[in-house]
mmCIF file of C-alpha atoms in Angstrom:
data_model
loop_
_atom_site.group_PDB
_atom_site.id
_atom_site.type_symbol
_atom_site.label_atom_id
_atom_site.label_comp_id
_atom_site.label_asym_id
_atom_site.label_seq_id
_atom_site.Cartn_x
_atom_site.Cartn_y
_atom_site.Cartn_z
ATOM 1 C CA UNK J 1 -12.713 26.955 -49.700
ATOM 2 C CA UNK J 2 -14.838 29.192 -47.743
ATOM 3 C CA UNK J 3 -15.270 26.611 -44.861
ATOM 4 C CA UNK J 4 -11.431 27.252 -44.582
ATOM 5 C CA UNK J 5 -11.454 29.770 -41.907
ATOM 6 C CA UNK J 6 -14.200 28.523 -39.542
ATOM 7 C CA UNK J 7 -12.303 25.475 -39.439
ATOM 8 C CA UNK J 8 -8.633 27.330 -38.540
ATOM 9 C CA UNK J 9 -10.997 29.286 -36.295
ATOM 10 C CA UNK J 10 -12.492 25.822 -34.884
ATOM 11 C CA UNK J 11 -8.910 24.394 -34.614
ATOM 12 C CA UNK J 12 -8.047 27.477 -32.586
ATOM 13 C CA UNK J 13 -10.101 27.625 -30.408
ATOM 14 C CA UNK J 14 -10.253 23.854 -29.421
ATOM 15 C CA UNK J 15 -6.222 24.430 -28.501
ATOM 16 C CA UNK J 16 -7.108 27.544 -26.439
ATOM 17 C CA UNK J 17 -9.965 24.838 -24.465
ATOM 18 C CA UNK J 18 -6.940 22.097 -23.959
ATOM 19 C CA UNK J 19 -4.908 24.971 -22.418
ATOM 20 C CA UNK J 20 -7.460 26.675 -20.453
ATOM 21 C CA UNK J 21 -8.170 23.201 -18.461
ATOM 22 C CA UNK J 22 -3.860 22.469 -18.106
ATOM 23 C CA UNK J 23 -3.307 23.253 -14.331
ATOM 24 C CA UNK J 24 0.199 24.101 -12.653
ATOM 25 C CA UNK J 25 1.497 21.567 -10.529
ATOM 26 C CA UNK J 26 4.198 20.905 -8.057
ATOM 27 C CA UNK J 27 5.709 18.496 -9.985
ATOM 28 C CA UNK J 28 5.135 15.460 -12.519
ATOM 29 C CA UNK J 29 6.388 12.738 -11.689
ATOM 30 C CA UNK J 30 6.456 8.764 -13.245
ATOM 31 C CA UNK J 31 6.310 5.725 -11.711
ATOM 32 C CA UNK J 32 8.313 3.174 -13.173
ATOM 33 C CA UNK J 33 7.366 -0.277 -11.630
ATOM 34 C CA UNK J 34 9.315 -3.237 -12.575
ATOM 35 C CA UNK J 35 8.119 -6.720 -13.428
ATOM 36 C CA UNK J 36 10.678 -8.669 -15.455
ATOM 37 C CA UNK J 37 11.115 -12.297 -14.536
ATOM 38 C CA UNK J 38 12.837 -11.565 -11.421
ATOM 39 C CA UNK J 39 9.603 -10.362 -9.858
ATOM 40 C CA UNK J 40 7.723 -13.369 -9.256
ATOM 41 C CA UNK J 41 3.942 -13.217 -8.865
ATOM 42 C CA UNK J 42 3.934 -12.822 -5.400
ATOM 43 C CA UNK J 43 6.724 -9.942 -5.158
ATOM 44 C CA UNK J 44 4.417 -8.308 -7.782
ATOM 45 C CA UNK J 45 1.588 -8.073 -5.552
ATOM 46 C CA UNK J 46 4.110 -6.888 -2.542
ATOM 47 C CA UNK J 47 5.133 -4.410 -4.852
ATOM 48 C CA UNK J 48 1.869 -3.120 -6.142
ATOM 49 C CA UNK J 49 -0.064 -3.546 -2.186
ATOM 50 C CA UNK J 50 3.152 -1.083 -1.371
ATOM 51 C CA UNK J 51 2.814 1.371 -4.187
ATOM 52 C CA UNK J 52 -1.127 1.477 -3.163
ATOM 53 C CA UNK J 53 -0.371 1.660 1.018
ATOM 54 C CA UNK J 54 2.260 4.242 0.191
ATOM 55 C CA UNK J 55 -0.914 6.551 -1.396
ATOM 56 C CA UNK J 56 -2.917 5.968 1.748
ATOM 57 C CA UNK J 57 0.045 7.092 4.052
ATOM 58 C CA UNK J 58 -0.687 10.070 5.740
ATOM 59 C CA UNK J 59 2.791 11.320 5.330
ATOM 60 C CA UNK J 60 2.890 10.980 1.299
ATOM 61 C CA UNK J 61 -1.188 12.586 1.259
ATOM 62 C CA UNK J 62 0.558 15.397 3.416
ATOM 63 C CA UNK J 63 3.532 15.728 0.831
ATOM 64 C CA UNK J 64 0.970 16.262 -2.120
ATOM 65 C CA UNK J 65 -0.974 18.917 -0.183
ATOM 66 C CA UNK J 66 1.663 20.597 1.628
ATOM 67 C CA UNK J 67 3.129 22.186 -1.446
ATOM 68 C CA UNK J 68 2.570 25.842 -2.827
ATOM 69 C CA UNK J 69 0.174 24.430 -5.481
ATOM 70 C CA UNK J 70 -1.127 21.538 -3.075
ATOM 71 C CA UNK J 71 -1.302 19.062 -5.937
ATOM 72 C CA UNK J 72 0.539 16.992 -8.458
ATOM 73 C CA UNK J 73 0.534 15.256 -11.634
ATOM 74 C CA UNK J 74 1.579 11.689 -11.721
ATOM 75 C CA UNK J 75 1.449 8.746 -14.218
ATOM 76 C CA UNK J 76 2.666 4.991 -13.401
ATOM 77 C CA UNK J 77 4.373 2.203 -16.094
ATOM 78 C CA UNK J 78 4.924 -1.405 -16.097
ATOM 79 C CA UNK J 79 8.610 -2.416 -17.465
ATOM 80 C CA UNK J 80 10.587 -5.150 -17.843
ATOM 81 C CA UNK J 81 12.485 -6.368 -21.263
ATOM 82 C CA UNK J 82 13.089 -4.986 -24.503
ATOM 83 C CA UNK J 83 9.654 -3.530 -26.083
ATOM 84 C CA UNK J 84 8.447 -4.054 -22.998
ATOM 85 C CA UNK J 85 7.052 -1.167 -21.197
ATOM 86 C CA UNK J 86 3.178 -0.169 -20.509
ATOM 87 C CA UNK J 87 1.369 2.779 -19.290
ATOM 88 C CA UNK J 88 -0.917 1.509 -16.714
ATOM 89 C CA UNK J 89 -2.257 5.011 -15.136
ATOM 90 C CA UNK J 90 -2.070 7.707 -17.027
ATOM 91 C CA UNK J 91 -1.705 11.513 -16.441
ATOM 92 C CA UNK J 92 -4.174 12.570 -13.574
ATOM 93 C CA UNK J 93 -4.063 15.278 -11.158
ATOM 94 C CA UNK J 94 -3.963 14.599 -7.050
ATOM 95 C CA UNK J 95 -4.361 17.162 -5.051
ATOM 96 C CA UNK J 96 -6.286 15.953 -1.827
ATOM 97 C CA UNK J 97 -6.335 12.800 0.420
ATOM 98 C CA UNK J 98 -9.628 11.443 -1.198
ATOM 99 C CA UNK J 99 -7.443 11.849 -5.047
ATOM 100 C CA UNK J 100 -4.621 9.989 -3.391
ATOM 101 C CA UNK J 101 -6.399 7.117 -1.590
ATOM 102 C CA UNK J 102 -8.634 6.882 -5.323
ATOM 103 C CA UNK J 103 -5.445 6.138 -6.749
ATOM 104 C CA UNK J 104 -4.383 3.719 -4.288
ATOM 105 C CA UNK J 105 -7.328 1.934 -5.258
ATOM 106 C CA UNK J 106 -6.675 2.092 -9.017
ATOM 107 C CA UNK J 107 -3.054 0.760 -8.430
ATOM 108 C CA UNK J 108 -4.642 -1.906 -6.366
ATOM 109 C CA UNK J 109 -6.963 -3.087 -9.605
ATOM 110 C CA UNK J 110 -4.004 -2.636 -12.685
ATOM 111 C CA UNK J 111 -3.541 -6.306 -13.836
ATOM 112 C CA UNK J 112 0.521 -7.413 -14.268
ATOM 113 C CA UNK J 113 1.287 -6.084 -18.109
ATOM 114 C CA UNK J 114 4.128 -8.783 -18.893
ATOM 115 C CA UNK J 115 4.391 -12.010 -17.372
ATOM 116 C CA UNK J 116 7.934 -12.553 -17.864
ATOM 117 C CA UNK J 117 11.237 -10.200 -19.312
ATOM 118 C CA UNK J 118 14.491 -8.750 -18.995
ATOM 119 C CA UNK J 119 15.275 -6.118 -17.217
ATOM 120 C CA UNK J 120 15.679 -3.572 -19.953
ATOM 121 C CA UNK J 121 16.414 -0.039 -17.356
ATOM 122 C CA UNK J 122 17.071 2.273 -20.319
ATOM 123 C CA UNK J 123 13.998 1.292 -22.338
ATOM 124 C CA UNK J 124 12.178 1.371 -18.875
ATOM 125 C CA UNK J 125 13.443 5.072 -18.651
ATOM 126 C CA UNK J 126 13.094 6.375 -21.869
ATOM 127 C CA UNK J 127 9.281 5.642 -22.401
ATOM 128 C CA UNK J 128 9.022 7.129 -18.535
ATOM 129 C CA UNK J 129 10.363 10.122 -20.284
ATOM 130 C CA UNK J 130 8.420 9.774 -23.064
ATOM 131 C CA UNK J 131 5.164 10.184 -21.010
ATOM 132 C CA UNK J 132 6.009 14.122 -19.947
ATOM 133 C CA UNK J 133 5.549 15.227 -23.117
ATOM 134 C CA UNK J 134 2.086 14.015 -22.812
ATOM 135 C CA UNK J 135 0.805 15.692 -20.144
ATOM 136 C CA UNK J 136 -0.984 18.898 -20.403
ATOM 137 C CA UNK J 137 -0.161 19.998 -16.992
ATOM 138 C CA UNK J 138 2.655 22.116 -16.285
ATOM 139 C CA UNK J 139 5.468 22.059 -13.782
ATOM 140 C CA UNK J 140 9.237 23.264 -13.228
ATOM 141 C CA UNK J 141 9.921 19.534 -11.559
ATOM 142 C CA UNK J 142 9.953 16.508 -13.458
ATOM 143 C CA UNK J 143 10.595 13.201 -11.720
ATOM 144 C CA UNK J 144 10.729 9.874 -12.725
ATOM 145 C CA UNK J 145 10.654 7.278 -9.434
ATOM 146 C CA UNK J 146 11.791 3.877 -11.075
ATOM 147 C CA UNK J 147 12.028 0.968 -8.501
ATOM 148 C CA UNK J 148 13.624 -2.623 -9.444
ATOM 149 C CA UNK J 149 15.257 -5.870 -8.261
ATOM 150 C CA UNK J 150 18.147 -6.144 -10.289
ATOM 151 C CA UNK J 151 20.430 -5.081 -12.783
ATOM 152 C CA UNK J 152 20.267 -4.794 -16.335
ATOM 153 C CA UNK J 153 20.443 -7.876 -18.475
ATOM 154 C CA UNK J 154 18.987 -6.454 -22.019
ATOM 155 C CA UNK J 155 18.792 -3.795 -24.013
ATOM 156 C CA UNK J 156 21.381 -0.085 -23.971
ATOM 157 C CA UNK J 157 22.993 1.199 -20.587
ATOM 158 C CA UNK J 158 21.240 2.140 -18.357
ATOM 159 C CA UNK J 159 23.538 5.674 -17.976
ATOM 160 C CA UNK J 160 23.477 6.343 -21.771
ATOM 161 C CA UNK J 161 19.450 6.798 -21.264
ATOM 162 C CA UNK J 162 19.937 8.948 -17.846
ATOM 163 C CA UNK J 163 22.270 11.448 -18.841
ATOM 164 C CA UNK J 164 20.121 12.328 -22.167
ATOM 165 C CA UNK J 165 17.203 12.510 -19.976
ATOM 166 C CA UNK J 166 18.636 14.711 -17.256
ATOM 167 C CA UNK J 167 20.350 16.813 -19.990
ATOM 168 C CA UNK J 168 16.887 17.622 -20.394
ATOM 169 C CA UNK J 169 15.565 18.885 -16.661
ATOM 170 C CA UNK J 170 14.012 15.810 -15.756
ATOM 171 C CA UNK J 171 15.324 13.890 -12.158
ATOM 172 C CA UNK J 172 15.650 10.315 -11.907
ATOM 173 C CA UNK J 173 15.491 8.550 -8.216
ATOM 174 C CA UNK J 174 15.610 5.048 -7.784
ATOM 175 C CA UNK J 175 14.235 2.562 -5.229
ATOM 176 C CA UNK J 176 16.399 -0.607 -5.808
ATOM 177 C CA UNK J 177 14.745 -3.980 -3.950
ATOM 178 C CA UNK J 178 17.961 -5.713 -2.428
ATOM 179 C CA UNK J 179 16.220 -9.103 -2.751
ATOM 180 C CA UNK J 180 18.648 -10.829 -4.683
ATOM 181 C CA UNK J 181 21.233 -8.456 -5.155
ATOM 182 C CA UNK J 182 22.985 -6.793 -1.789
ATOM 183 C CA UNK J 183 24.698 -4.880 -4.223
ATOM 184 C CA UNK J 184 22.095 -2.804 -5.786
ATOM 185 C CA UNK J 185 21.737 0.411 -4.652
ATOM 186 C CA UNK J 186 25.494 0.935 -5.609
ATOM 187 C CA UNK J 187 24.492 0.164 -8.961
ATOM 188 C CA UNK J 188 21.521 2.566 -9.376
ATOM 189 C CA UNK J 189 23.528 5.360 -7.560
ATOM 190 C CA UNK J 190 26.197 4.761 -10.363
ATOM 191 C CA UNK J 191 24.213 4.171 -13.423
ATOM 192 C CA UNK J 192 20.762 5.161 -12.907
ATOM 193 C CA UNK J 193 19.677 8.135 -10.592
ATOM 194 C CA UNK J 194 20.340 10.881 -12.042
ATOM 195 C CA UNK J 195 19.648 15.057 -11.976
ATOM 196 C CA UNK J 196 19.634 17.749 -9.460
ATOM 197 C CA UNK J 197 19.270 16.275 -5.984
ATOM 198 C CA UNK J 198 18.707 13.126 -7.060
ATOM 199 C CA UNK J 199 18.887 10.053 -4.457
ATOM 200 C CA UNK J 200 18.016 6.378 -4.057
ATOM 201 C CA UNK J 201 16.118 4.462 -1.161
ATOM 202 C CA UNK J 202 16.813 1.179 -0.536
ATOM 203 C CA UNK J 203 14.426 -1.407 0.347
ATOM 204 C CA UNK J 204 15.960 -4.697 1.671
ATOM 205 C CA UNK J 205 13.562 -7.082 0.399
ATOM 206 C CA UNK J 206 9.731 -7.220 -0.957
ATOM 207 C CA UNK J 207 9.074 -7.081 2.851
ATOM 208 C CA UNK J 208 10.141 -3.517 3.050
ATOM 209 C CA UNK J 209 8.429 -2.476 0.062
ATOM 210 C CA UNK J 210 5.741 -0.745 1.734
ATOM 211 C CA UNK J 211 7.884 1.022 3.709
ATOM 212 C CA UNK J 212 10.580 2.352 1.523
ATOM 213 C CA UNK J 213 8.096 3.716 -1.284
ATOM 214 C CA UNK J 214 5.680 6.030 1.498
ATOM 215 C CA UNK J 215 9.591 7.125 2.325
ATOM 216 C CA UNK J 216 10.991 7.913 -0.835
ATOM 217 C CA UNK J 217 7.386 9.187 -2.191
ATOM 218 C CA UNK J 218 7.055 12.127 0.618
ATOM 219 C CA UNK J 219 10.760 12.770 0.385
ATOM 220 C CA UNK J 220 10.201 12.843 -3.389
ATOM 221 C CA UNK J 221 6.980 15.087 -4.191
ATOM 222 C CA UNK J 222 8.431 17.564 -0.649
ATOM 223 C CA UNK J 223 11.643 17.984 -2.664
ATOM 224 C CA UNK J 224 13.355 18.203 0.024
ATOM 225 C CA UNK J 225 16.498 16.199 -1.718
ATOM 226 C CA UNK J 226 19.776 15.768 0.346
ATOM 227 C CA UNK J 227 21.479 14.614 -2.427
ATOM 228 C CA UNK J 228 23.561 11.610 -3.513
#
């Protein structure tokens, strides 16, 4: 038993390492990508080239930087039916334009997780949540951006997974595609987005992609929220 201390002193002092390399951030935030069967293969890539151009836009690489920390943590997911949700980035730190556009390119590499699925929101949501309590860095925001194409057809609520996640600090936005549903954004404004400030941004179609995700990325990681 004498080894007994120098391995609680080991233990120790590998947790004190861990902590000394945990930065403070602006904010955490998840991306929560969608690609159940109503994405088709070539809305996927629309969706994924957008997610990438939005990290190359000057105005979201002047969000990250602009803040009082000038950097962020942010991790991305694939979702789509029940048991159907993937971390395809996980936790890293961006905190100048050459971390943002290295990013871009990652996003443009990560391979479609699930081929087909429902659209499960509240299991897409809840393992988005999950992922905070994985990161090491530390923030007072917590944000989960989660952008889809249509309503949910499996699985829980969606609201029943929102209001237990904002009970706990975190803010959900939502960037619904209005590709086959006009209707959407109605629908995530009711039972999705959730949390102090929290808002949507439409885009009308896989066209618009590109567009609406630099948007509601700057406004986002800013936090410069108008509200519902």
């Amino acid at each position: 038993m004498r080894w007994l201390p120098a391995v609680i002193v080991s233990f120790f002092l590998s947790g004190l390492a861990v902590q000394a390399h945990a930065e403070e951030v602006d904010m955490q935030l998840v991306l929560a990508i969608d690609v159940s069967s109503s994405v088709n293969y070539d809305e996927y890539n629309l969706q994924m080239r957008g997610f990438a151009a939005a990290f190359r836009d000057e105005l979201v690489i002047e969000a990250i930087t602009a803040g009082p920390r000038g950097r962020i943590s942010i991790a991305a997911i694939h979702w789509a039916g029940l048991k159907e949700q993937q971390t395809i980035l996980d936790w890293q730190v961006l905190a100048s334009g050459e971390d943002a556009r290295a990013y871009a390119d990652q996003l443009d590499r990560v391979p479609r997780s699930f081929p087909y699925g429902g659209t499960a929101i509240a299991g897409a949501l809840e393992h988005a949540f999950s992922l905070f309590a994985r990161d090491r860095n530390l923030s007072t925001r917590q944000v989960i951006d989660i952008s889809g194409d249509g309503v949910v057809s499996i699985g829980s609520a969606p609201e029943v997974a929102r209001d237990r996640i904002v009970a706990a600090g975190v803010i959900i936005n939502g960037l619904p595609i209005l590709n086959d549903e006009p209707e959407l954004e109605t629908y995530y404004r009711d039972r999705v987005i959730g949390g102090i400030g929290a808002f949507t941004e439409k885009a009308e179609g896989y066209d618009d992609f590109a567009r609406a995700i630099a948007e509601k990325l700057a406004r986002e990681i800013r936090g410069t929220w108008q509200g519902v």
